[in-house]
XYZ file of C-alpha atoms in Angstrom:
755
model
C 234.316 246.217 212.166
C 234.311 242.810 210.443
C 231.745 240.210 211.495
C 233.399 237.106 212.924
C 231.628 233.822 212.251
C 231.282 232.109 215.658
C 232.498 228.576 216.236
C 230.734 226.929 219.163
C 233.266 224.118 219.551
C 235.837 222.626 217.206
C 236.566 219.425 219.124
C 236.157 216.080 217.356
C 235.141 212.668 218.676
C 238.619 211.671 219.868
C 239.093 215.015 221.625
C 235.787 214.683 223.499
C 236.602 211.135 224.649
C 240.090 212.144 225.770
C 238.877 215.193 227.731
C 236.076 213.251 229.416
C 238.301 210.393 230.541
C 240.849 212.909 231.835
C 238.241 214.149 234.345
C 237.515 210.669 235.706
C 240.242 210.655 238.458
C 238.920 213.976 239.774
C 235.219 213.084 240.048
C 235.253 209.276 240.372
C 238.664 208.120 241.668
C 237.278 204.612 242.266
C 236.898 204.148 238.486
C 240.297 202.800 237.562
C 239.642 200.626 234.498
C 239.656 203.047 231.555
C 240.270 200.519 228.790
C 238.022 200.201 225.755
C 236.430 197.043 227.142
C 234.931 198.927 230.123
C 231.154 199.646 229.778
C 231.665 203.130 231.164
C 234.164 203.970 228.410
C 231.663 202.645 225.858
C 229.040 205.077 227.191
C 231.564 207.920 227.017
C 232.298 207.079 223.374
C 228.569 206.961 222.590
C 227.861 210.371 224.116
C 230.981 211.793 222.427
C 229.576 210.649 219.083
C 226.218 212.311 219.797
C 227.952 215.489 220.999
C 230.116 215.666 217.880
C 227.009 215.452 215.685
C 225.303 218.224 217.652
C 228.371 220.464 217.438
C 228.621 219.879 213.690
C 224.991 220.879 213.169
C 225.373 223.886 215.463
C 228.430 225.097 213.575
C 226.586 224.672 210.283
C 224.010 227.305 211.248
C 226.202 230.160 209.934
C 226.362 228.410 206.517
C 222.564 228.448 206.301
C 222.495 232.090 207.294
C 225.201 232.838 204.750
C 223.080 231.399 201.927
C 220.090 233.395 203.154
C 222.083 236.644 203.227
C 223.261 236.032 199.654
C 219.663 235.740 198.489
C 218.710 238.901 200.385
C 221.565 240.732 198.647
C 220.365 239.455 195.290
C 223.598 237.594 194.560
C 222.539 234.623 192.394
C 224.323 231.336 192.800
C 225.060 229.532 189.540
C 222.761 226.580 188.924
C 223.897 223.176 187.745
C 224.791 222.962 184.048
C 223.818 219.838 182.072
C 226.431 217.945 180.085
C 225.989 217.351 176.381
C 227.434 214.901 173.922
C 226.893 212.784 170.829
C 225.700 209.198 170.540
C 225.742 206.709 167.669
C 223.081 204.017 167.251
C 223.627 200.724 165.450
C 222.238 197.201 165.172
C 219.212 197.815 162.928
C 218.279 194.694 160.957
C 218.090 194.745 157.187
C 215.060 192.415 157.023
C 212.832 194.551 159.282
C 211.413 198.069 159.301
C 213.824 200.921 159.977
C 213.550 201.832 163.682
C 212.654 205.464 164.363
C 213.888 206.901 167.666
C 211.759 209.890 168.756
C 213.203 213.000 170.320
C 213.781 212.556 174.029
C 214.800 208.891 173.809
C 216.600 207.990 177.036
C 220.041 206.372 177.043
C 222.272 205.817 180.028
C 225.879 205.801 181.118
C 225.509 203.556 184.138
C 222.927 205.360 186.275
C 223.379 208.762 184.568
C 220.530 209.382 182.079
C 220.801 211.259 178.776
C 218.126 212.222 176.254
C 218.333 212.738 172.504
C 217.529 216.172 171.122
C 215.859 215.085 167.878
C 214.361 212.029 166.190
C 216.500 209.889 163.882
C 216.131 206.897 161.557
C 218.447 204.077 162.624
C 219.513 202.829 159.197
C 220.951 199.308 158.736
C 224.368 200.611 157.704
C 227.703 201.388 159.279
C 230.152 204.060 158.201
C 233.889 204.539 157.792
C 235.377 207.945 157.012
C 238.468 208.372 154.834
C 240.586 211.205 153.481
C 243.070 211.454 150.631
C 246.070 212.375 152.753
C 248.820 214.079 150.798
C 252.199 212.314 150.652
C 255.428 213.613 149.178
C 257.387 211.152 147.042
C 261.056 211.196 146.237
C 261.948 212.337 142.683
C 262.442 208.810 141.380
C 259.019 207.577 142.528
C 257.377 210.818 141.411
C 258.731 210.339 137.893
C 257.426 206.771 137.892
C 253.894 207.851 138.853
C 254.033 210.683 136.320
C 254.806 208.158 133.594
C 252.183 205.710 134.875
C 249.350 208.261 134.848
C 250.454 210.383 131.911
C 247.311 209.424 129.957
C 244.833 209.663 132.816
C 243.491 212.991 131.493
C 243.553 213.357 127.690
C 242.802 217.078 127.957
C 246.060 217.804 129.774
C 249.370 217.056 128.113
C 251.216 216.866 131.412
C 248.843 216.886 134.391
C 250.386 217.571 137.777
C 249.895 214.619 140.053
C 248.976 215.047 143.695
C 249.918 211.745 145.276
C 248.043 210.597 148.343
C 247.465 207.663 150.607
C 244.064 206.671 151.968
C 243.773 207.283 155.721
C 240.853 206.535 157.972
C 239.427 209.215 160.248
C 238.949 207.186 163.427
C 238.871 209.963 166.042
C 242.395 209.476 167.366
C 243.721 212.557 165.546
C 242.231 215.350 163.496
C 242.905 216.112 159.835
C 243.069 219.594 158.297
C 241.092 219.059 155.096
C 242.402 222.119 153.274
C 246.053 221.510 154.152
C 246.635 217.782 154.586
C 244.415 216.379 151.828
C 244.745 216.638 148.060
C 241.077 217.472 147.429
C 239.892 219.165 150.631
C 237.065 216.617 151.007
C 235.959 214.019 153.512
C 234.702 210.681 152.167
C 232.140 208.711 154.194
C 231.588 205.119 153.063
C 228.154 203.648 153.872
C 228.687 199.953 154.575
C 226.030 197.269 154.479
C 226.100 194.123 156.589
C 228.705 191.550 155.663
C 227.723 188.991 153.015
C 224.670 191.012 151.937
C 224.102 192.429 148.491
C 224.688 196.230 148.431
C 221.689 196.557 146.099
C 219.485 195.035 148.811
C 220.820 197.545 151.311
C 220.187 200.386 148.835
C 216.507 199.393 148.647
C 216.232 199.685 152.434
C 217.913 203.122 152.430
C 215.908 204.681 149.613
C 213.776 207.588 150.804
C 215.165 207.540 154.357
C 216.921 210.313 156.249
C 220.617 209.893 157.033
C 221.743 211.450 160.322
C 225.389 212.347 159.812
C 227.354 213.380 162.892
C 230.494 215.484 162.455
C 232.982 216.419 165.157
C 235.441 219.132 164.087
C 238.639 219.928 165.912
C 237.977 223.527 166.960
C 240.218 223.659 170.020
C 242.414 226.363 168.492
C 239.638 228.245 166.657
C 238.700 231.697 168.014
C 235.263 232.503 169.375
C 233.594 235.824 168.695
C 230.379 237.139 170.213
C 229.386 239.970 167.935
C 227.275 242.967 168.827
C 223.516 242.784 168.378
C 223.601 244.857 165.213
C 225.902 242.409 163.432
C 223.307 239.660 163.199
C 223.821 235.903 163.268
C 225.861 234.177 160.603
C 225.826 230.551 161.806
C 223.213 229.524 159.262
C 225.142 231.075 156.400
C 228.342 229.320 157.440
C 226.631 225.917 157.695
C 225.283 226.235 154.136
C 228.828 226.520 152.787
C 229.507 222.836 153.525
C 228.589 220.754 150.476
C 227.291 217.177 150.611
C 227.049 214.929 147.561
C 226.328 211.346 146.445
C 227.751 209.540 143.409
C 225.520 210.128 140.396
C 224.866 207.458 137.825
C 225.584 208.578 134.255
C 223.860 206.525 131.585
C 226.112 205.411 128.749
C 225.522 206.951 125.362
C 225.200 204.822 122.243
C 228.566 203.393 121.299
C 230.048 203.874 124.807
C 230.847 201.352 127.499
C 228.368 201.018 130.378
C 228.806 202.855 133.669
C 231.474 201.270 135.858
C 233.872 200.391 133.082
C 237.021 202.201 132.114
C 235.216 205.227 130.668
C 233.278 205.949 133.895
C 232.867 209.560 134.906
C 233.186 210.727 138.509
C 230.070 212.872 138.808
C 228.072 213.654 141.940
C 224.553 214.757 142.825
C 224.243 217.334 145.619
C 222.418 216.488 148.835
C 220.491 219.351 150.418
C 220.257 218.956 154.223
C 216.838 219.261 155.800
C 218.498 220.341 159.052
C 222.133 221.182 159.647
C 224.082 222.387 162.660
C 227.131 224.577 162.208
C 229.625 221.723 161.997
C 232.485 224.143 161.317
C 232.226 225.545 164.843
C 231.418 222.503 166.944
C 229.959 218.976 167.015
C 226.660 218.764 165.202
C 224.182 216.697 163.219
C 223.341 217.054 159.530
C 220.160 215.344 158.277
C 220.524 214.297 154.639
C 217.471 212.971 152.749
C 218.508 209.996 150.612
C 217.087 209.603 147.082
C 213.786 207.749 146.781
C 215.068 205.724 143.838
C 217.386 202.921 144.914
C 219.179 203.198 141.551
C 220.571 206.547 142.727
C 222.430 204.808 145.555
C 225.360 203.105 143.897
C 229.126 202.822 143.872
C 231.699 202.348 141.136
C 232.699 198.680 141.418
C 234.374 197.836 138.077
C 236.912 200.581 137.648
C 240.156 200.033 135.838
C 243.135 199.755 138.243
C 244.457 203.059 136.884
C 241.091 204.728 137.509
C 240.387 203.620 141.090
C 240.902 206.538 143.427
C 242.112 208.845 140.651
C 240.769 212.376 140.249
C 237.317 212.838 141.766
C 236.713 209.154 142.387
C 236.443 208.033 146.048
C 239.658 206.979 147.808
C 241.154 203.681 146.782
C 240.808 200.984 149.465
C 243.201 198.064 149.800
C 240.788 196.040 151.958
C 238.784 194.065 149.380
C 236.285 192.768 151.961
C 235.585 196.301 153.141
C 235.250 197.633 149.589
C 232.702 194.926 148.737
C 230.376 196.180 151.517
C 230.223 199.789 150.286
C 226.704 200.784 149.229
C 227.581 204.353 148.312
C 229.744 207.300 149.341
C 228.892 210.646 150.905
C 231.353 213.395 150.019
C 231.625 216.238 152.543
C 233.395 219.297 151.155
C 233.730 222.376 153.389
C 235.168 225.550 151.845
C 238.949 225.617 151.796
C 238.944 229.106 153.276
C 237.246 227.771 156.421
C 240.360 225.802 157.428
C 238.189 222.932 158.709
C 239.787 220.221 160.821
C 237.729 217.051 161.295
C 238.237 214.535 164.088
C 235.327 212.091 163.754
C 232.416 211.408 161.385
C 229.670 208.801 161.689
C 226.100 207.966 160.691
C 223.026 207.273 162.840
C 224.230 209.978 165.218
C 222.243 212.199 167.576
C 223.096 214.965 170.022
C 222.432 214.298 173.702
C 221.623 216.338 176.788
C 222.153 215.016 180.297
C 218.783 215.824 181.811
C 215.596 214.229 183.095
C 212.179 215.812 182.576
C 209.901 216.236 185.592
C 206.278 216.727 184.512
C 203.068 217.644 186.320
C 204.629 218.094 189.757
C 202.003 219.624 192.057
C 203.752 222.234 194.177
C 200.723 223.153 196.252
C 197.664 225.402 196.277
C 197.509 229.157 196.107
C 196.288 231.008 199.189
C 195.940 234.507 197.765
C 198.700 235.847 200.005
C 201.507 238.076 198.692
C 205.004 236.698 198.086
C 204.002 233.050 197.990
C 207.044 230.759 197.989
C 206.922 227.112 196.869
C 209.722 224.582 196.623
C 210.500 222.071 193.882
C 211.034 218.478 194.969
C 214.234 217.870 192.922
C 217.576 219.661 192.988
C 219.842 220.352 190.031
C 217.196 222.273 188.083
C 218.298 223.285 184.584
C 218.096 227.046 184.152
C 215.251 228.249 181.893
C 213.712 224.765 181.672
C 210.968 225.449 184.227
C 207.359 225.970 183.149
C 204.863 226.964 185.863
C 201.113 226.505 185.393
C 198.381 227.927 187.649
C 195.126 225.970 187.367
C 192.179 228.082 188.493
C 188.660 226.802 189.031
C 186.494 227.419 185.980
C 189.404 228.624 183.822
C 190.464 226.367 180.958
C 192.971 225.614 179.660
C 195.573 226.036 182.450
C 197.505 229.285 182.134
C 201.291 229.162 181.921
C 202.911 232.011 183.841
C 206.016 233.640 182.451
C 209.466 233.647 184.046
C 211.263 236.860 185.049
C 214.598 237.653 186.665
C 213.179 240.324 188.971
C 209.600 240.580 190.256
C 210.055 244.340 190.647
C 209.645 244.568 186.847
C 206.230 242.843 186.877
C 202.989 244.715 186.339
C 200.290 245.272 189.014
C 197.533 242.760 189.602
C 194.704 245.327 189.479
C 194.605 248.313 187.124
C 192.191 250.991 188.326
C 192.284 253.078 185.156
C 191.898 250.865 182.039
C 193.246 253.671 179.844
C 196.505 253.562 181.785
C 196.873 249.787 181.666
C 200.422 248.651 182.234
C 202.186 246.924 179.385
C 204.198 244.883 181.845
C 202.911 241.301 182.307
C 201.619 240.437 185.747
C 201.197 236.648 185.473
C 204.867 235.990 186.127
C 207.001 234.233 188.726
C 210.646 234.007 189.748
C 212.341 230.584 189.622
C 215.634 230.150 191.496
C 217.179 227.134 189.756
C 219.987 226.753 192.298
C 217.716 226.896 195.352
C 214.832 225.062 193.661
C 212.170 227.616 194.644
C 209.311 229.412 192.880
C 208.274 232.873 194.123
C 205.188 234.852 193.103
C 204.414 238.563 193.314
C 202.719 240.608 196.006
C 199.868 242.049 193.921
C 201.490 245.419 193.313
C 204.321 243.799 191.374
C 203.121 240.532 189.956
C 199.829 238.694 190.355
C 199.142 236.465 193.355
C 197.910 232.904 192.694
C 194.218 232.882 193.714
C 193.082 230.945 196.739
C 192.298 227.318 195.894
C 194.248 227.324 192.619
C 196.637 224.452 191.948
C 200.238 225.217 190.997
C 201.919 222.655 188.725
C 205.570 222.682 187.630
C 207.340 221.153 184.625
C 211.138 221.289 184.637
C 214.358 219.400 183.855
C 217.027 218.277 186.305
C 220.632 217.248 185.657
C 223.526 215.624 187.495
C 225.991 218.466 186.867
C 229.624 217.372 186.691
C 228.672 213.704 186.984
C 227.361 213.947 183.420
C 230.890 214.357 182.018
C 231.481 210.701 181.146
C 234.317 209.220 179.015
C 233.950 207.851 175.512
C 232.071 204.562 175.391
C 230.384 205.062 178.766
C 226.895 205.427 177.255
C 225.947 201.847 176.419
C 222.297 201.195 177.275
C 218.814 202.600 176.965
C 215.529 201.309 178.451
C 213.469 202.517 175.474
C 215.725 201.291 172.642
C 214.193 198.835 170.149
C 215.388 195.220 170.341
C 218.837 194.805 168.865
C 219.647 198.535 168.695
C 222.876 199.477 170.472
C 224.216 202.864 171.505
C 227.654 204.287 172.298
C 229.237 207.723 172.585
C 232.292 208.075 170.312
C 233.756 210.979 172.311
C 233.494 212.140 175.932
C 230.575 214.289 176.966
C 231.304 217.849 178.004
C 229.932 220.977 179.693
C 228.492 219.559 182.932
C 229.055 221.655 186.090
C 227.734 221.445 189.653
C 225.748 224.209 191.300
C 227.713 226.948 193.049
C 228.003 226.683 196.836
C 227.483 229.454 199.389
C 231.192 229.725 200.188
C 232.075 230.547 196.588
C 229.181 232.982 196.359
C 230.359 234.817 199.488
C 233.759 235.478 197.915
C 232.251 237.411 195.016
C 229.689 239.497 196.908
C 231.792 242.667 196.653
C 232.528 242.252 192.942
C 228.881 241.406 192.144
C 227.585 244.485 193.912
C 230.089 246.537 191.924
C 229.302 245.218 188.437
C 225.777 243.772 188.997
C 226.651 240.898 186.639
C 227.224 243.242 183.672
C 230.371 243.484 181.559
C 231.357 247.155 181.564
C 234.840 247.768 182.996
C 238.019 245.750 182.639
C 237.626 244.396 186.173
C 234.068 243.314 185.327
C 235.277 241.265 182.369
C 237.997 239.655 184.458
C 235.852 238.880 187.522
C 232.827 237.532 185.643
C 234.966 235.423 183.308
C 236.857 233.926 186.259
C 233.637 232.534 187.737
C 232.488 230.725 184.583
C 230.993 227.426 185.794
C 232.531 224.196 184.558
C 235.972 225.583 183.620
C 239.206 226.027 185.557
C 240.772 229.309 184.467
C 244.296 230.135 185.520
C 244.557 233.496 183.765
C 242.314 236.016 182.008
C 243.725 239.011 180.148
C 241.366 241.766 178.975
C 242.428 243.844 175.956
C 240.042 246.748 175.432
C 239.334 248.097 171.944
C 241.565 245.454 170.361
C 240.907 242.837 167.673
C 243.706 240.320 166.964
C 242.688 239.960 163.295
C 243.329 243.614 162.440
C 246.973 243.138 161.568
C 249.497 245.084 163.618
C 246.899 246.893 165.703
C 247.236 247.874 169.342
C 244.707 248.105 172.195
C 242.583 251.164 171.517
C 242.495 250.779 167.717
C 239.168 248.862 167.542
C 236.402 250.638 169.483
C 233.590 248.383 170.626
C 235.717 245.214 170.616
C 237.010 243.448 173.725
C 239.450 240.556 173.369
C 239.837 238.044 176.178
C 242.906 235.833 176.331
C 242.052 232.651 178.248
C 244.651 230.318 179.749
C 243.364 227.104 181.390
C 244.968 225.788 184.525
C 245.617 222.342 183.051
C 246.244 221.070 179.530
C 247.336 217.419 179.289
C 248.416 217.858 175.657
C 251.058 220.495 176.443
C 251.304 221.255 180.179
C 253.989 223.915 179.711
C 251.889 225.910 177.208
C 248.200 225.349 178.046
C 245.604 226.212 175.430
C 241.796 226.247 175.843
C 239.923 223.633 173.844
C 236.633 224.120 172.028
C 234.385 223.054 174.900
C 236.315 225.323 177.277
C 235.798 228.424 175.121
C 232.172 227.501 174.362
C 231.422 227.386 178.100
C 232.897 230.863 178.551
C 230.907 232.089 175.530
C 227.623 230.858 176.993
C 228.460 232.489 180.320
C 229.430 235.902 178.918
C 226.923 236.324 176.093
C 223.873 237.341 178.220
C 226.029 239.629 180.415
C 227.666 241.796 177.753
C 226.392 245.123 176.477
C 224.551 244.979 173.157
C 227.207 247.158 171.501
C 230.170 245.062 172.643
C 231.861 242.508 170.415
C 233.782 239.833 172.316
C 236.710 237.863 170.894
C 237.753 234.813 172.943
C 241.111 233.252 172.199
C 243.968 231.394 173.756
C 247.552 232.678 173.781
C 249.811 232.514 170.723
C 253.035 230.895 171.867
C 256.360 231.959 170.362
C 258.856 229.056 170.616
C 262.366 229.799 171.822
C 265.577 228.016 172.768
C 267.572 229.133 175.813
C 271.060 228.097 176.951
C 272.785 229.552 180.042
C 276.303 229.032 181.408
C 276.993 229.743 185.089
C 279.807 229.655 187.632
C 278.738 228.223 190.993
C 280.079 229.861 194.148
C 282.085 227.829 196.644
C 280.177 225.878 199.248
C 277.156 225.295 196.969
C 276.155 222.137 195.169
C 276.388 222.455 191.396
C 273.315 220.264 190.629
C 271.157 222.148 193.163
C 272.151 225.586 191.847
C 271.737 224.441 188.251
C 268.225 223.105 188.921
C 267.321 226.279 190.819
C 268.350 228.439 187.839
C 266.280 226.255 185.513
C 263.242 226.506 187.771
C 263.677 230.279 188.071
C 263.893 230.839 184.311
C 260.971 228.530 183.563
C 258.837 230.258 186.186
C 259.780 233.669 184.813
C 258.757 232.758 181.233
C 255.716 230.663 182.215
C 252.276 231.715 180.895
C 250.687 231.185 184.327
C 251.894 231.308 187.895
C 251.105 228.130 189.828
C 254.267 227.708 191.910
C 253.633 230.447 194.457
C 256.536 232.571 193.188
C 255.846 236.080 194.484
C 259.212 237.841 194.075
C 258.582 238.742 190.410
C 256.912 242.178 190.547
C 254.432 242.670 187.726
C 254.502 238.990 186.800
C 252.287 237.509 189.506
C 249.958 235.925 186.931
C 252.594 234.973 184.337
C 254.615 236.608 181.587
C 252.879 239.938 180.851
C 251.414 240.596 177.418
C 253.316 242.960 175.159
C 256.622 242.454 177.003
C 259.613 241.520 174.864
C 261.992 238.734 175.903
C 265.425 240.278 176.459
C 268.554 238.122 176.967
C 269.963 240.714 179.387
C 266.869 240.435 181.558
C 267.248 236.651 181.631
C 270.900 237.179 182.525
C 269.925 239.338 185.505
C 267.218 236.921 186.629
C 269.570 233.923 186.619
C 272.142 235.935 188.605
C 269.626 236.422 191.462
C 269.571 232.705 192.293
C 271.546 231.991 195.515
C 274.795 230.177 194.764
C 275.373 231.745 191.337
C 278.730 233.522 191.363
C 278.814 234.622 187.753
C 276.857 234.267 184.486
C 279.211 233.124 181.746
C 276.783 233.634 178.885
C 273.154 233.536 177.740
C 272.201 232.209 174.293
C 268.626 232.892 173.138
C 267.299 231.734 169.755
C 263.988 231.406 167.917
C 262.369 228.158 166.761
C 264.726 227.853 163.784
C 267.837 228.328 165.906
C 268.514 231.904 164.754
C 270.146 233.852 167.573
C 268.195 236.670 169.251
C 270.825 239.281 170.050
C 268.741 242.263 171.119
C 265.258 241.113 172.131
C 262.285 239.111 170.872
C 259.205 241.378 170.604
C 255.870 239.895 171.664
C 252.771 241.758 170.503
C 249.091 241.039 170.785
C 248.351 237.667 172.392
C 251.877 236.278 172.078
C 253.621 234.604 175.013
C 257.027 232.870 175.139
C 257.385 229.103 175.178
C 260.637 227.286 175.860
C 261.265 224.454 173.417
C 264.484 223.630 175.238
C 266.416 224.956 178.237
C 270.009 224.181 179.162
C 271.843 225.406 182.265
C 275.398 224.151 182.625
C 278.383 224.991 184.762
C 280.893 226.752 182.530
C 280.153 228.049 179.059
C 276.594 227.779 177.699
C 275.747 224.919 175.346
C 275.377 225.995 171.733
C 271.835 226.309 170.358
C 272.566 223.807 167.578
C 273.487 221.187 170.165
C 270.404 222.035 172.214
C 268.137 221.744 169.183
C 269.494 218.316 168.447
C 268.167 217.199 171.820
C 264.836 218.993 171.577
C 261.626 218.551 169.606
C 261.312 218.987 165.848
C 260.774 222.296 164.198
C 257.248 221.468 163.104
C 257.482 222.910 159.628
C 254.035 221.638 158.760
C 252.744 220.063 155.577
C 253.784 220.568 151.997
C 251.346 222.780 150.148
C 252.127 221.434 146.678
C 249.011 221.008 144.587
C 246.928 223.832 146.070
C 247.702 226.312 143.280
C 245.944 226.903 139.983
C 247.748 224.136 138.140
C 245.831 221.194 136.705
C 246.114 218.734 139.607
C 245.015 215.093 139.459
C 244.933 213.171 142.786
C 246.342 209.659 142.393
C 246.749 206.933 145.035
C 250.126 205.556 145.986
C 251.100 201.954 146.578
C 253.275 201.238 149.628
C 256.687 199.744 148.923
C 256.117 197.063 151.563
C 252.887 195.412 152.572
């Protein structure tokens, strides 16, 4: 028999006033003035307000009991998750000492505080990032440039020119370095203040540490959580990115000095002292600059036919900007990594949205079992708590460990020293969502002695409120005078704590899987409740790896692939794809819950573009526009990757187009014929992205789902695909790959025809 949650009374303020005044003629017929100006009506409204408050509190009692029952069942509610981001500092003066910001420096977005993860030197420079973006010239211009640069390399009789134009990486769009550039490199110009000698700036930079922030575009990159035996490879991947500075080459006797026409484009490598994996996500790379200011220079007197040619930095048309360049930093990831960069800047630091609470006295121990103390702040960050028990005569204070279950703790007293338990007993259980600290009962976990003081150190966060837009972080109470701060991209990852209502819905599934990824349902249920993300669809493919060619589920034991489809994607609403932060949040949620022998692969769907044209005959008595729009809606809903329109009459497709199901024109024919008002289907034309007709069916294997590039439904014969393509988006053929082979390629800048 199900337990019904009682509701004492569901009447609101207006209902209570109306019911009370309706009884007036029965009990006090002499009271005839029931307008709002009457003092008696005012008293009725006052008591109705008090009654409504009492009823609200009385009806909230089951919610409190519900939260208590969840804790008794051992169902943990997800704690708040802090947001993270990247900040850039500027404004350091050239004529003063370089400011050093320690780790934990507080900056703010309005009233929301953030703290830096590491210390940085705020150097008196700015930065601009450029790439040599490949451009394809017409044959006439290409022949002209070939003739112009025919003697640029005396060792090659006919070098192949890779023409490019200099583009700035300003964060508005990403650039694929291995595909869209001629050299696969990213060029960061270090700029001194205007009207200051670059040599003076070089003296201030010598021996300092440059904090370089890089933000790759990893929205479409897969995420894999390997088994424990595979080991970590993040450090090895980060070492593949090469950083270099221009190197001065002294002229030999009889040669022109450095900077003239015979200059050589040589570079000295920079070895990072600390580097995040900037190929997988936003990170900071600390580069120690040379101690000798002579090693910080830039080529300033190049011949016009040498500027930007070959390995020289990109040619800049802005003379004022070029005069401020102190030196260049070349960032070269491996071409095989397929790196896409969105933003690069100096004086950058990673941020966490959290506030540290230190030395909070929770109370005194009383020696009783199962002591429970409460933290004063909510929004506790998981695993940030540190509990100290200060006992009289014991120095220094002992820090007790944190456990997930006190039943695994050792006993307080061991009678037989030879059988001493290896399990620690000075442990406690911290519930980050509830903000409580629980100690053992003596048999399982030590009890804090009577008279001991219990002190807590922990971090708190604002949850979802920490997800602020770009530019919102603009102040800091501890910043040196003149130093400014901003965030070049929005912060991400913040999520509020889970409420009791959401926790109640997953009691049955939690008791079944105990928060461990074992069965297919476990993967689906636990992934669906990832905090901070809005998942519309999760598909679990057991024993399947999408990188193993034409494999099928069951061909890769030990591997589980999850296809994730977000509920919203502003970039392409009809074909949503998870971005990097979305997949990272799921990774962090699943990693501690998987088995040690399970390798997880997290990816979004692979959309197969198609064109569809349908011709119909509308039955008498029906409106042609209404029937036509209904057929369009039906076909779009049938081929959609997710189901958000409440369409329930598609058996087997309640969550969207099923994986591994081919798109058959006959099936689309039958589906369009089911729409009320359709008398006859005159034809169905289905084609791929290039307009080639699909006569039989379009197979979809692995993670592939259909995506309609264009849909036409007309009364009469169907519109031809060629006509439909002329009204739809481009074919997206990509970028020309000329110059990536083994030929001798020389990058050369191009001059625009019009200024």
